[in-house]
Every structure is written in structure tokens, then in C-alpha cells.
XYZ file of C-alpha atoms in Angstrom:
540
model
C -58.036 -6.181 -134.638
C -60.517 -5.599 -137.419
C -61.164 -9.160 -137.804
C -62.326 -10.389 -134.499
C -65.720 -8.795 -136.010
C -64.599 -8.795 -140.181
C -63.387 -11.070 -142.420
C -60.856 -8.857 -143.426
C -60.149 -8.399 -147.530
C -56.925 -8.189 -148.949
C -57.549 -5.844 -151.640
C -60.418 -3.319 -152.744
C -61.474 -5.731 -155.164
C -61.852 -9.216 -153.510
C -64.751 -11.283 -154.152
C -67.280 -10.491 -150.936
C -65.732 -6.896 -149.754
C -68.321 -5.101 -152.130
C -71.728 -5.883 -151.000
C -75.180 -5.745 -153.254
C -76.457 -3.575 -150.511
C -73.012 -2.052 -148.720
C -73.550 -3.139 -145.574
C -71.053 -4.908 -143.715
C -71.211 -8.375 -142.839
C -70.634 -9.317 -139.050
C -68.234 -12.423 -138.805
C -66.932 -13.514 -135.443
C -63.264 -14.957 -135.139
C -60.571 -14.729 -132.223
C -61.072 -13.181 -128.732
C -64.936 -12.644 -129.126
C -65.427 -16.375 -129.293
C -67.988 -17.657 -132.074
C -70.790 -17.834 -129.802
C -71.253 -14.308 -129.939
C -74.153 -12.880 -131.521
C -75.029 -9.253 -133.658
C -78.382 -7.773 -133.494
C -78.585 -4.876 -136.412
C -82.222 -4.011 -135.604
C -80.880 -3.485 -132.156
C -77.611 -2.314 -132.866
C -76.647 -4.754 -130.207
C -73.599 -7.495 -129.341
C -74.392 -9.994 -126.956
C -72.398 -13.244 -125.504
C -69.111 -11.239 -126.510
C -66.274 -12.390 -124.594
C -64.743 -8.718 -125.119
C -68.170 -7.584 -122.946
C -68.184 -9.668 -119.961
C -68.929 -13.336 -121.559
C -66.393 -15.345 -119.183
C -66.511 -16.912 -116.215
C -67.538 -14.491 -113.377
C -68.457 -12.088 -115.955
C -71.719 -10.356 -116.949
C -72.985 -12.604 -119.804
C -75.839 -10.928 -119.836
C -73.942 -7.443 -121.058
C -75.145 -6.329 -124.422
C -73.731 -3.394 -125.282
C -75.587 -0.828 -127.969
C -72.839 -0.135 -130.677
C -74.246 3.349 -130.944
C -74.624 4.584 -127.152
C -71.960 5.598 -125.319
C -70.194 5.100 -121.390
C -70.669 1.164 -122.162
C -66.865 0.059 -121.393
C -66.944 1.421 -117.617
C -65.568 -0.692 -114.413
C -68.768 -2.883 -113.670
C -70.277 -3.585 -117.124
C -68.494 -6.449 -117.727
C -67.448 -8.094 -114.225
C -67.895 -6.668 -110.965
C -65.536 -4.752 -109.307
C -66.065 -4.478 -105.962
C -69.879 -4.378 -105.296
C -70.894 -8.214 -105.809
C -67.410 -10.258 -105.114
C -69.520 -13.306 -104.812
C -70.292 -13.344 -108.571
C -66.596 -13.828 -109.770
C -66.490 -16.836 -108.416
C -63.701 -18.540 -106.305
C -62.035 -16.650 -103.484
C -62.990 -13.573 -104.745
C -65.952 -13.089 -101.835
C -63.574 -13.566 -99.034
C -60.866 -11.632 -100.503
C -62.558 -8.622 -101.498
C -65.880 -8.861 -99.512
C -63.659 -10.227 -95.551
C -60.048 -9.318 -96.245
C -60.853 -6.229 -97.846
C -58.557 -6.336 -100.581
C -59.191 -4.331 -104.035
C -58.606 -5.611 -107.783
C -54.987 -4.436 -107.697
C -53.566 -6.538 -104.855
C -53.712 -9.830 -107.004
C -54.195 -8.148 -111.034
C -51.349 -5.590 -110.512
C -49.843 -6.038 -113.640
C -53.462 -4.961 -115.334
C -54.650 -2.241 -112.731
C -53.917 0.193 -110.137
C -55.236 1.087 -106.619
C -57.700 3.500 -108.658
C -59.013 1.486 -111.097
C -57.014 2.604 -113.421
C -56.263 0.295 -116.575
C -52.302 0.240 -116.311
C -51.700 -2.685 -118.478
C -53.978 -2.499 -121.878
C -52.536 -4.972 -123.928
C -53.490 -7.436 -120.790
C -56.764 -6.577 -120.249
C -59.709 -7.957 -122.438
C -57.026 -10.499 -124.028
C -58.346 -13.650 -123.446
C -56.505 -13.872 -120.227
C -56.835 -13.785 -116.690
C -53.293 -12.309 -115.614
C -52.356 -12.500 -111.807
C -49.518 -10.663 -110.034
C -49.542 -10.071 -106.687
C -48.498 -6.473 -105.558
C -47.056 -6.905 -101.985
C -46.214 -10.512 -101.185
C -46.369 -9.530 -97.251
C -49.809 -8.884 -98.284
C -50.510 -12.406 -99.009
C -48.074 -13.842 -96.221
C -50.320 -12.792 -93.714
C -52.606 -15.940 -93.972
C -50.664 -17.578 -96.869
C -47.088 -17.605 -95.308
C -45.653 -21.079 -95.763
C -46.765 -23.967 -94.324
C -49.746 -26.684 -94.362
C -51.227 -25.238 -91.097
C -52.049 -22.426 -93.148
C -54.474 -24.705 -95.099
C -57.593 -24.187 -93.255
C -57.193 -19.821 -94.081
C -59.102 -21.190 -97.297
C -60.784 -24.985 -96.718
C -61.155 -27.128 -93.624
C -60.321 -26.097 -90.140
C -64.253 -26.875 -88.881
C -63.396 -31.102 -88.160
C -59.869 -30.534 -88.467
C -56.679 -28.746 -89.041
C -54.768 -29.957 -91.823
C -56.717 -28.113 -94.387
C -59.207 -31.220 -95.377
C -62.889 -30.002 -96.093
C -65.547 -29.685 -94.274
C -65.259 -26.390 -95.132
C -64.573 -26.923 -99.268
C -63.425 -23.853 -100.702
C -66.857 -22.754 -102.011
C -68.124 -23.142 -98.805
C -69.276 -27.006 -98.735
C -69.968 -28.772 -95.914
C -71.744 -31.802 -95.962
C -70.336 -35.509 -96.478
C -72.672 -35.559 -99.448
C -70.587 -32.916 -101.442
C -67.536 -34.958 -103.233
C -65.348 -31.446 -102.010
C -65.977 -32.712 -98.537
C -66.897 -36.454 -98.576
C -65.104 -39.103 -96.347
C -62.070 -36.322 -96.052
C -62.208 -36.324 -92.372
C -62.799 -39.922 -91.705
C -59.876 -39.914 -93.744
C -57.486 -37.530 -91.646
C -58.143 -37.846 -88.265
C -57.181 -41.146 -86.458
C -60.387 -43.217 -85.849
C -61.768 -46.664 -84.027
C -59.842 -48.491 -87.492
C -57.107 -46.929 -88.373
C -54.718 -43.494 -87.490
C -54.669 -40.936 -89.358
C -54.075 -40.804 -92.838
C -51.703 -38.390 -94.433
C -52.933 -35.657 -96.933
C -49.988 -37.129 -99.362
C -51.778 -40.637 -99.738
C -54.423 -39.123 -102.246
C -53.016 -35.300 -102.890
C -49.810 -33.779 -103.764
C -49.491 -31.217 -100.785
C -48.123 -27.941 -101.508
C -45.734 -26.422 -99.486
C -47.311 -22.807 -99.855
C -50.341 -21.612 -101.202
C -48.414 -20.209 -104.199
C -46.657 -23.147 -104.991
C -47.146 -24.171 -108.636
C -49.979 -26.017 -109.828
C -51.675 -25.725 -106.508
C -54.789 -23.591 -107.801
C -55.986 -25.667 -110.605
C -57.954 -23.634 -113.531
C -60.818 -25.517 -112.394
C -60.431 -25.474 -108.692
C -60.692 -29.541 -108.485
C -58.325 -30.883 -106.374
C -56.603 -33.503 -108.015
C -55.904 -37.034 -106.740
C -52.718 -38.463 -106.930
C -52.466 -41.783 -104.470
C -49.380 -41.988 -102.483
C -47.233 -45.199 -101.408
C -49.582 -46.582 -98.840
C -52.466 -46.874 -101.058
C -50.423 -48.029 -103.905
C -49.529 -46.634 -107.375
C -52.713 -49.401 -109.091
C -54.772 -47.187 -107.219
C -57.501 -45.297 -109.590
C -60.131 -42.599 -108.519
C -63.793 -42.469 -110.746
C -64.874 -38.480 -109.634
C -68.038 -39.506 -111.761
C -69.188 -42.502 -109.752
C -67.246 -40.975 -106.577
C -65.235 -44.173 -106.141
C -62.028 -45.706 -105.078
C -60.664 -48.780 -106.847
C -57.207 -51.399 -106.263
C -56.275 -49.323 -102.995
C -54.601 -51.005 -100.328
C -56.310 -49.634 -97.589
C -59.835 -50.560 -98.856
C -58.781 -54.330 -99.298
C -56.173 -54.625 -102.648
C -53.593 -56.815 -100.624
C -53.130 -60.661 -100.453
C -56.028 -62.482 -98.761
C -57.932 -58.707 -99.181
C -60.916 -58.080 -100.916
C -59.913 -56.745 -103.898
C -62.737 -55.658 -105.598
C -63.787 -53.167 -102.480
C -64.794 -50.094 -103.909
C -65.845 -47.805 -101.463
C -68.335 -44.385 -102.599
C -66.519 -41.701 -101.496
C -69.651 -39.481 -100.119
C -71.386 -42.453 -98.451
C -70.756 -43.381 -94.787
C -70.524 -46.688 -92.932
C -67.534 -48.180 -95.607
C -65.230 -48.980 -93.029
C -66.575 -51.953 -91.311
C -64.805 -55.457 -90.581
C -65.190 -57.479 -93.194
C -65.126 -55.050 -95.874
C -61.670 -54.998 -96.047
C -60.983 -58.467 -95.200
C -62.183 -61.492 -93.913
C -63.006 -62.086 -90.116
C -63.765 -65.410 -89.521
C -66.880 -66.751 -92.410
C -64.371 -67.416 -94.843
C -60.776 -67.788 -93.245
C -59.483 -69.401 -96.519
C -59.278 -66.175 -98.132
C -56.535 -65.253 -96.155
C -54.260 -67.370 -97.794
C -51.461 -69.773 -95.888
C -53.023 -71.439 -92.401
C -55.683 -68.600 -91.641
C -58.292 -71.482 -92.449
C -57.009 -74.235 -90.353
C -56.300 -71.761 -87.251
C -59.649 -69.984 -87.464
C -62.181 -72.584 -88.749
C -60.323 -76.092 -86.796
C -58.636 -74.285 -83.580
C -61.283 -71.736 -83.648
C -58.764 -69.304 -82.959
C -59.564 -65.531 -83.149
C -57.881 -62.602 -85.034
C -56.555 -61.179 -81.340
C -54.643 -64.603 -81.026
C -52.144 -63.441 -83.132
C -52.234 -59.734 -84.280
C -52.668 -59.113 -80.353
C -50.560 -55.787 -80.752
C -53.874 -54.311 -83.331
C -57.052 -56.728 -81.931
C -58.383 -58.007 -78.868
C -60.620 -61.239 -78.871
C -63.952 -59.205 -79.428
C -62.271 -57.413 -82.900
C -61.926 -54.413 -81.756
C -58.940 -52.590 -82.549
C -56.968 -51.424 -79.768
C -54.101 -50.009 -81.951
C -55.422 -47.949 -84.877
C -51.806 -46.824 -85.590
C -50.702 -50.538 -86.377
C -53.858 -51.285 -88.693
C -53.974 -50.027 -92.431
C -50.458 -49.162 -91.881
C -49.199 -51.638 -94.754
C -47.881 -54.676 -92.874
C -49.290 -57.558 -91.338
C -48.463 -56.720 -87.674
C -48.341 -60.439 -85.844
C -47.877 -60.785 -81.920
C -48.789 -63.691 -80.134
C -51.187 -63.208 -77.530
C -50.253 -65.787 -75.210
C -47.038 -68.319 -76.563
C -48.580 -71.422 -74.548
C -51.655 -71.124 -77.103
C -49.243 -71.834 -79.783
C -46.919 -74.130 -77.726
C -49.436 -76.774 -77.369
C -49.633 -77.406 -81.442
C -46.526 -75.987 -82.446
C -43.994 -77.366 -79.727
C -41.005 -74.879 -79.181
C -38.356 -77.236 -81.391
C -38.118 -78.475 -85.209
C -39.837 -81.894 -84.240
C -43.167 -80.149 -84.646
C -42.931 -78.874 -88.647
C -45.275 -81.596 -89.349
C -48.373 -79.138 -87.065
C -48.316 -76.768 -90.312
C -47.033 -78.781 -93.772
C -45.825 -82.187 -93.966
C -46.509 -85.258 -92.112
C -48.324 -87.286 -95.067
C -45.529 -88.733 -96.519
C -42.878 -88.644 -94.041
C -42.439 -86.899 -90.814
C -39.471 -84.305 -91.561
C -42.554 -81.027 -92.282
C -41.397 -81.613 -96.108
C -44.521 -81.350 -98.177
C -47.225 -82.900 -98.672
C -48.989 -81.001 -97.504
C -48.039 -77.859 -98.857
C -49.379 -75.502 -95.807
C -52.070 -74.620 -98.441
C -53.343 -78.145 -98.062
C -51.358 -78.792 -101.774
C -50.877 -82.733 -102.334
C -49.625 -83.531 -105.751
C -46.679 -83.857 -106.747
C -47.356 -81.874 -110.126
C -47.300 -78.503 -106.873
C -44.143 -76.804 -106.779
C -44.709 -76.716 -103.363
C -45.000 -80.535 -102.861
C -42.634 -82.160 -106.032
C -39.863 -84.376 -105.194
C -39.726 -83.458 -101.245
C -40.744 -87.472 -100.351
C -38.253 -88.967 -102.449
C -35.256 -86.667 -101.354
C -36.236 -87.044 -97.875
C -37.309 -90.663 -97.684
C -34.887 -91.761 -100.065
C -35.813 -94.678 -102.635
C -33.779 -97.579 -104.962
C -31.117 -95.020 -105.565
C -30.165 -93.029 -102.098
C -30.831 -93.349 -98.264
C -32.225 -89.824 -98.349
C -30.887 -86.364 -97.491
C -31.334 -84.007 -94.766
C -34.013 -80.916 -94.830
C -30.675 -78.703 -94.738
C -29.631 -79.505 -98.072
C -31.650 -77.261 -99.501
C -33.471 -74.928 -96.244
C -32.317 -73.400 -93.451
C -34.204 -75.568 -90.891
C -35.720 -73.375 -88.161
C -34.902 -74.479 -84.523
C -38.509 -72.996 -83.355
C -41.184 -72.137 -85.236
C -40.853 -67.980 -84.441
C -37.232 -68.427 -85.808
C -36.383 -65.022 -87.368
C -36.979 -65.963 -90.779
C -38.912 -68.845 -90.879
C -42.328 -66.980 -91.751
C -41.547 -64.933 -95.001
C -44.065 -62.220 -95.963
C -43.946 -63.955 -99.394
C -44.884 -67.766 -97.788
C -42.352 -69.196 -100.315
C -39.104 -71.495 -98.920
C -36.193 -69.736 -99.630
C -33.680 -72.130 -101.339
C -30.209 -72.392 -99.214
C -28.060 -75.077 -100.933
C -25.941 -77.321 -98.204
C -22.776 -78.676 -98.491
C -23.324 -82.395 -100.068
C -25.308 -79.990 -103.107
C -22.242 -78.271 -103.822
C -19.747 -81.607 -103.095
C -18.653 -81.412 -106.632
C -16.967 -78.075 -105.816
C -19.774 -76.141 -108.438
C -22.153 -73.745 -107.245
C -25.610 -74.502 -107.121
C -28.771 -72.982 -108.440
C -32.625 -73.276 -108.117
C -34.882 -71.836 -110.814
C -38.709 -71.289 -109.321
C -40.109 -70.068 -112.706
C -39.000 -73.690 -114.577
C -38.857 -75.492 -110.851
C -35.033 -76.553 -111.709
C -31.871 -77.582 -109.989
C -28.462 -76.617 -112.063
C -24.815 -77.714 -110.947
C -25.896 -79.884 -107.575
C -23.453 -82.705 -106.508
C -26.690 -85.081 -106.484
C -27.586 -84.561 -109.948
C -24.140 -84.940 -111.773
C -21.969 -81.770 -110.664
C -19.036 -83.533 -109.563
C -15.640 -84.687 -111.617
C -16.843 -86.980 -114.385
C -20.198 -87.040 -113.549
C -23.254 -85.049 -116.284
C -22.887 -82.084 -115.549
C -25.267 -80.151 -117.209
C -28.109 -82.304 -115.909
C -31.168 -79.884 -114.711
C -34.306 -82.029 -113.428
C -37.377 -80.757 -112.875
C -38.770 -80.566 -109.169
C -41.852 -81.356 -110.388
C -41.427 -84.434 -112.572
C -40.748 -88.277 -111.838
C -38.382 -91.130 -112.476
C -35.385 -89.121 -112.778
C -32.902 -91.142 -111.213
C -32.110 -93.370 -113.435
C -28.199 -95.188 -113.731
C -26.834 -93.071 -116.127
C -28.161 -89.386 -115.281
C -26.118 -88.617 -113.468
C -23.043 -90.166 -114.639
C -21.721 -92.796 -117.348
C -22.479 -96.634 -116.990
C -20.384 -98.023 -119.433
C -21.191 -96.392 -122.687
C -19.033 -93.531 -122.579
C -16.379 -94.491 -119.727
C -13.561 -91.709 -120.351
C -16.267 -88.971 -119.067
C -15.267 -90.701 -115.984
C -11.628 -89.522 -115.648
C -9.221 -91.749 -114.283
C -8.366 -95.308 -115.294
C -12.481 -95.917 -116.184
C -11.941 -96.443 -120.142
C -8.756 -98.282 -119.970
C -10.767 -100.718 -116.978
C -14.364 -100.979 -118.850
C -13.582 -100.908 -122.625
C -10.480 -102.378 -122.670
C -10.935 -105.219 -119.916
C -14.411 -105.342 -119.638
C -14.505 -104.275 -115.702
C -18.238 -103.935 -114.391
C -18.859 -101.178 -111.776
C -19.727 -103.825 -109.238
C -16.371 -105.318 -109.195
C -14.268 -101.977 -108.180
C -18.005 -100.383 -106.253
C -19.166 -103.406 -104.912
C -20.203 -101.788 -101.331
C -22.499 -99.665 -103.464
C -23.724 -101.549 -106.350
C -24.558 -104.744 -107.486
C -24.067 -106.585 -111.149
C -27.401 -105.837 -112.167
C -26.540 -102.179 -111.707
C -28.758 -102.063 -108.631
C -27.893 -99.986 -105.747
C -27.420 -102.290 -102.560
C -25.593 -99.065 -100.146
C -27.787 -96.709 -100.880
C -25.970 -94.796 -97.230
C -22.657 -94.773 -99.516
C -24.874 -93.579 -103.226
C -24.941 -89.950 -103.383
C -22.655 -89.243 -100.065
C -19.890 -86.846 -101.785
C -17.350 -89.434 -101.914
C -16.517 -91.888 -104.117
C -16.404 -96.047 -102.318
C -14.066 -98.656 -103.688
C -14.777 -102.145 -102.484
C -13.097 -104.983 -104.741
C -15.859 -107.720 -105.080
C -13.411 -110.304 -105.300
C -12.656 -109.693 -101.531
C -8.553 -108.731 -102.015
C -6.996 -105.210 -102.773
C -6.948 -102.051 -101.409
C -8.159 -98.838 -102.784
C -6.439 -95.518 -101.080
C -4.857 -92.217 -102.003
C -5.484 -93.024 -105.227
C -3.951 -96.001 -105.591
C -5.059 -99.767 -105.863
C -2.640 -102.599 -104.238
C -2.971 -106.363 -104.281
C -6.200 -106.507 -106.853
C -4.698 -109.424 -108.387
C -5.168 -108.306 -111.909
C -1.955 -105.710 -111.375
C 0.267 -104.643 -109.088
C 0.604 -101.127 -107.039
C -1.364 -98.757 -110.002
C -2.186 -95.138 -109.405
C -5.873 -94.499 -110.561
């Protein structure tokens, strides 16, 4: 149109059409681009996208407006005789496969050079249609193993440079950089997929598989981990699992894609200076029993650190196989007696914390809280058993026992849920809900919730009435201490005292309920109390 070089007037008369000297101004808009330039001394155009300013063309085209023969086949791009300078594939698909402009621009042109499609050609566009698939299918049929028809296939044959598609092949080049390392199974790991860092197209034609720019575009797969970012500036990896972003890793690896020598011990992770960044017992193992990594990953080291199973390391899970059980036996014991070899044992001698088997000592720890007091007991209870809350391993390799998470699992027992409620733990605010212990039984406060992590909980009267409120109590309790001014001692007197002090602490928290008469006479049973002295046969 007229004004790709004009400004265009709407009438005969508009301000600017009629020039002081008649000559007509040159003003670039639309498919010429602005950058183009009009040289009336020369009668010339020059950077004109129309004449051959695009990528692969011949920028340096400048046409004289009046010669003639300028728009021929070869004055803007090449067409045949210098492939190379279109860029891309075009040097191996015209210059080696022998293919002319019409095989892949068929809506635009014919085996002759003919212009069959006008209103696509010089529009801005670069339109593609292939003219005989079968063409195309003989290197491109489906499949990744026809990868390598266009990049790789010299170190490998899944298609990962060396070669890059313009022909790149040293490590230096970020088309070709650690790719094979990468792909092919090596002294540290196996192989890694293609799909970990690249969407992998089933065909060559599949959509969005030749990029406008011809960058291959990285999009991390489930091993490395969806945190994972790529810098194509700095040539970096960052947060990826298999360069250290893992717990007890080192996190802040960031390996240059186009250097060599990344993948050494230690870069990773720890291996042996500083066992304590391993998290759980790494430090006490390595550091006090001097034990090596081979001890017990056996299946992926040996003693030296070499691994002997690249298939089983960077894989995503912390492979563990003892290397020889007696190494562990003479610590660990083979029974429940020995819990106190990895947590515990300060305190008491059940494994309950402290220690946490971080080394954590205060009470203030979730990991440490109330364990001494539940297990030990106190004023208030003889203690409980470690299967109140856990499931107690039998052996330390118990399926089970060792979560990937290092966190106890909460199990609730059967004096917890006495009271016939269900209980609950809450890690984020470190509470118990609805436990038989705490109040969860008939008459007792139900909607007690202590924290693990707190003291001087147990107090008379948390976990049920002493007196002030005696019909929460059910039964005969308000009739017995408002009315007649009955002390607990006198119908509990196995259990507590008339100071209110616990003197069975075996019978205190047990899921029943003792009556002992302290006056030595009556019977307490099914419900009903006989010779008391006060009344005759009474149901409660």
C-alpha cells in the first residue's frame, strides 16, 4: 500500500499533500520497518525490509528506484547458491539433502521458482508448508533417535550436542556445554534423561519444537525439582536437586554450565569435614565412630567413596544398605533396649528425649518437651509406657522406624483414648486434644489441650473438678461434696490423700476409676456402695 512509503492524505486539500517545491516526502510505516532509509541524490532505498532487510537476507540490497530487473530471485535472499547465509538448517537442507525452496515454502513457491502465493511473499512473514511429508519422514519420521539427523550423535545418541545445530562443538559453547556429562551414565551418576531440563518432542514437527530463535528452552523436570531456575546469561544452574538443593545438601551449589570438573564429592554434599550438615546422626557416626559413607549406603559407595552404583546416586532417594549388620549390632543391639545408642538416655533410659537425636536438650524442643515427665512419672502418675503415644520398634531396622522426614509419628494407645474420645496431636501448636490423661473421660475437662512444650500442667483440678464444681463429675459427687461435705480422700483414699496429694500414683491416671473408703468399712462395686456406714446399699 501507498503508505508503507507515504503518509497518505485524505483529500486534495490537506495540510502537507501540497508541497512548496512538489516533491514528495518519503515517510516509512508498516512492512518496510522505520529503519529504512531514502537516498534522492541516489535514487536509492536501503535497509528496506521489502528488499532483503531480514534475517538471512541481503541487507546490503539497495535497489535504484529508476533501474530496472531489481526484484529477481537472489537480490534479496539467496536462493540456492549460498544456503549458508539464510541461516539455520538451510545449508544442510539445500546445500547436503538437496532440497529446493519449494519443499518447505510451498504455499509461496513452486519447483521453478515461480511466485505462486503473492499475497505471502514479502509480507512480513516467513510462511512454511511442507510439500511431501514423506519428504521430510525420511530423516524426520517420528521418534527421539531421529534427534541426532540435526544435533548430537558425535558423544551420543539421544540428540544432545556436541554437534549444536549450527555446528558447535566444544564444551565452551552454552549449545553444547555439560550436555553429555549430562546424558550418558558416568563414574557419579547414570544417565540423565533429556526430560529433566527439556520438553522432548515426539517428532521434529511437533509444535513449539523449532523456536523463532532456535534456543532450546529449559524446562526442569521432576528429578531436579520444579524451584529449579536456569541464568543462560551467567550459564548457571540454581535450587536443583541434583547439584545439592536437598536436606543436608549444599544448597547454594551453582554449577557453570560450560565449565568442567563440577561434579566432584563434596560439591554436592558433605563427605566427612563437616558431617553435621547432614542433619540427624551423620555427625555422631562419622566424626565419633569414624564410620564411612560405604558403611551404610553400601548399595552406591565403597569405603574409598567411590561409587560403585551410579544408577542408585542422584536418583532422588537416600539409598541406605548396611554394609556389614555386626558394625551396627555392636552400638545398636538387635532389640528396643538399645533406643538410648541414638536419642534418650539423659533423663531416663526408655530412648525418650533428651536427647533429641539432633543432640536437642531443652525442654522448650518439640522434640524433647514433656517426654521425662510422662515416662518417669512425677507427684501426679507412676508414668506411662513409650506406646502410648509411638509405635515402639522391636529392632532398630524395623520397617518404619527411620522416616525420610526424621519426625515421630504420633500413634495414640489405648489408656489415651480410655475415655472412649479420639485423640489428637497438633505439631504446628505442639498440642494434645481429647486424651484420657488430660481430662477426656466422663466428668473429667474435657476440652483441656496442654502444650508439649510447657511445664507444671498437672495440677488437681486440670483435669477434673476438686470440689468447686462437683456435678461436672456425674454421679452422686454434688449430692456427697456440697451437700455433706465428703473430701475425695474419704471415697479415693488408695489414690489420694486429705491434702489432695497423690499417694497411688500406679492407680492416678490408669483408665479406671479406685474407690477405697478411708474409714476402712464399705464396699464399692458395680456401681454400688454397701456397708459405708453413712447409708445403706446406694447406687452411685
Amino acid at each position: 500500500p501507498c503508505n508503507t512509503c507515504h503518509v497518505v492524505p485524505q483529500s486534495v486539500l490537506e495540510n502537507g499533500h501540497l508541497g512548496v517545491d512538489s516533491v514528495a516526502e518519503i515517510t516509512w510505516a508498516g512492512i518496510a520497518g522505520a529503519q529504512s532509509l531514502w537516498d534522492r541524490l541516489q535514487a536509492t532505498c536501503e535497509l528496506t525490509y521489502c528488499h532483503g532487510n531480514f534475517t538471512g537476507g541481503n541487507s546490503a540490497n539497495s535497489p535504484v528506484w529508476t533501474s530496472s530487473g531489481q526484484a529477481d530471485c537472489g537480490s534479496c535472499h539467496d536462493a540456492g547458491s549460498n544456503p549458508v547465509s539464510l541461516g539455520w538448517k538451510h545449508e544442510f537442507h539445500v546445500g547436503t539433502a538437496g532440497l529446493d525452496c519449494t519443499e518447505c515454502h510451498n504455499s509461496v513457491v513452486d519447483a521453478q521458482m515461480n511466485i505462486t502465493g503473492l499475497s505471502l511473499h514479502v509480507d512480513g512473514n516467513v510462511d512454511t508448508l511442507t510439500r511431501d511429508q514423506a519428504v521430510c519422514d525420511v530423516c524426520h519420521a517420528q521418534g527421539v533417535t531421529y534427534c541426532t539427523v540435526c544435533h548430537g550423535g558425535t558423544d551420543n545418541q539421544t540428540g544432545a550436542p556436541p554437534v549444536g545445530i549450527h555446528g558447535e562443538t566444544s564444551t565452551g559453547s552454552v549449545a553444547v556445554g555439560a550436555h553429555t556429562s549430562h546424558v550418558e551414565s558416568g563414574p557419579l551418576s547414570g544417565a540423565i534423561d533429556c526430560t529433566e531440563c527439556h520438553i522432548k518432542p515426539l517428532a521434529a514437527v511437533d509444535p513449539g519444537h523449532f523456536g523463532v530463535d532456535s534456543v532450546a528452552e529449559v524446562t526442569f523436570g521432576t528429578l531436579a525439582g520444579n524451584q529449579s531456575t536456569w541464568n543462560r546469561t551467567s550459564e548457571t544452574c540454581s535450587q536443583t536437586y541434583c547439584h545439592g538443593n536437598f536436606p543436608g545438601g549444599e544448597t547454594t551449589n551453582v554449577p557453570v554450565w560450560t565449565f568442567s570438573g563440577q561434579a566432584t564429592c563434596g560439591s554436592c554434599h558433605d563427605v566427612g569435614s563437616q558431617p553435621s550438615k547432614l542433619l540427624w546422626k551423620h555427625q555422631f557416626h562419622v566424626e565419633t565412630i569414624a564410620l564411612s559413607c560405604g558403611e551404610c549406603h553400601s548399595q552406591v559407595f565403597d569405603t574409598l567413596l567411590n561409587v560403585i552404583n551410579p544408577s542408585l546416586h542422584v536418583n532422588g532417594v537416600a539409598d541406605t544398605l548396611t554394609r556389614d549388620e555386626q558394625v551396627c549390632f555392636d552400638c545398636h543391639g538387635s532389640d528396643a533396649g538399645s533406643c538410648t545408642s541414638c536419642h534418650g538416655g539423659l533423663d531416663n533410659q526408655t530412648g525418650a528425649p533428651p536427647a533429641g537425636i539432633s543432640g536437642e536438650t531443652t525442654t522448650s524442643d518439640i522434640v524433647v518437651g514433656a517426654h521425662t515427665i510422662h515416662l518417669a512419672g512425677g507427684p501426679l502418675s507412676a508414668g506411662f509406657s513409650c506406646s502410648e503415644c509411638h509405635i515402639v520398634p522391636q529392632a532398630w531396622d524395623d520397617p518404619g522406624h527411620i522416616g525420610p522426614d526424621f519426625i515421630a509419628e504420633i500413634t495414640f494407645g489405648p489408656l489415651a483414648e480410655a475415655g472412649g474420645t479420639t485423640a489428637s496431636w497438633t505439631r504446628a501448636d505442639t498440642v494434645c486434644s481429647n486424651v484420657y490423661c488430660h481430662g477426656a473421660f466422663a466428668g473429667g475437662s474435657g476440652s483441656n489441650s496442654p502444650l508439649w512444650t510447657a511445664s507444671n500442667l498437672s495440677l488437681c483440678g486440670t483435669c477434673h473438678d476438686v470440689g468447686t464444681n462437683p456435678d461436672l463429675l456425674g454421679g452422686q459427687h454434688k449430692k456427697h461434696v456440697a451437700k455433706e461435705n465428703i473430701e475425695c480422700y474419704q471415697c479415693h483414699a488408695s489414690v489420694v490423700d486429705a491434702g489432695l496429694n497423690i499417694v497411688g500414683k500406679w492407680l492416678h491416671v490408669d483408665g479406671g476409676v479406685s474407690v477405697v473408703f478411708s474409714s476402712g468399712q464399705g464396699t464399692y462395686a458395680n456401681g454400688q456402695c454397701s456397708g459405708v456406714g453413712c447409708h445403706g446399699t446406694e447406687s452411685w
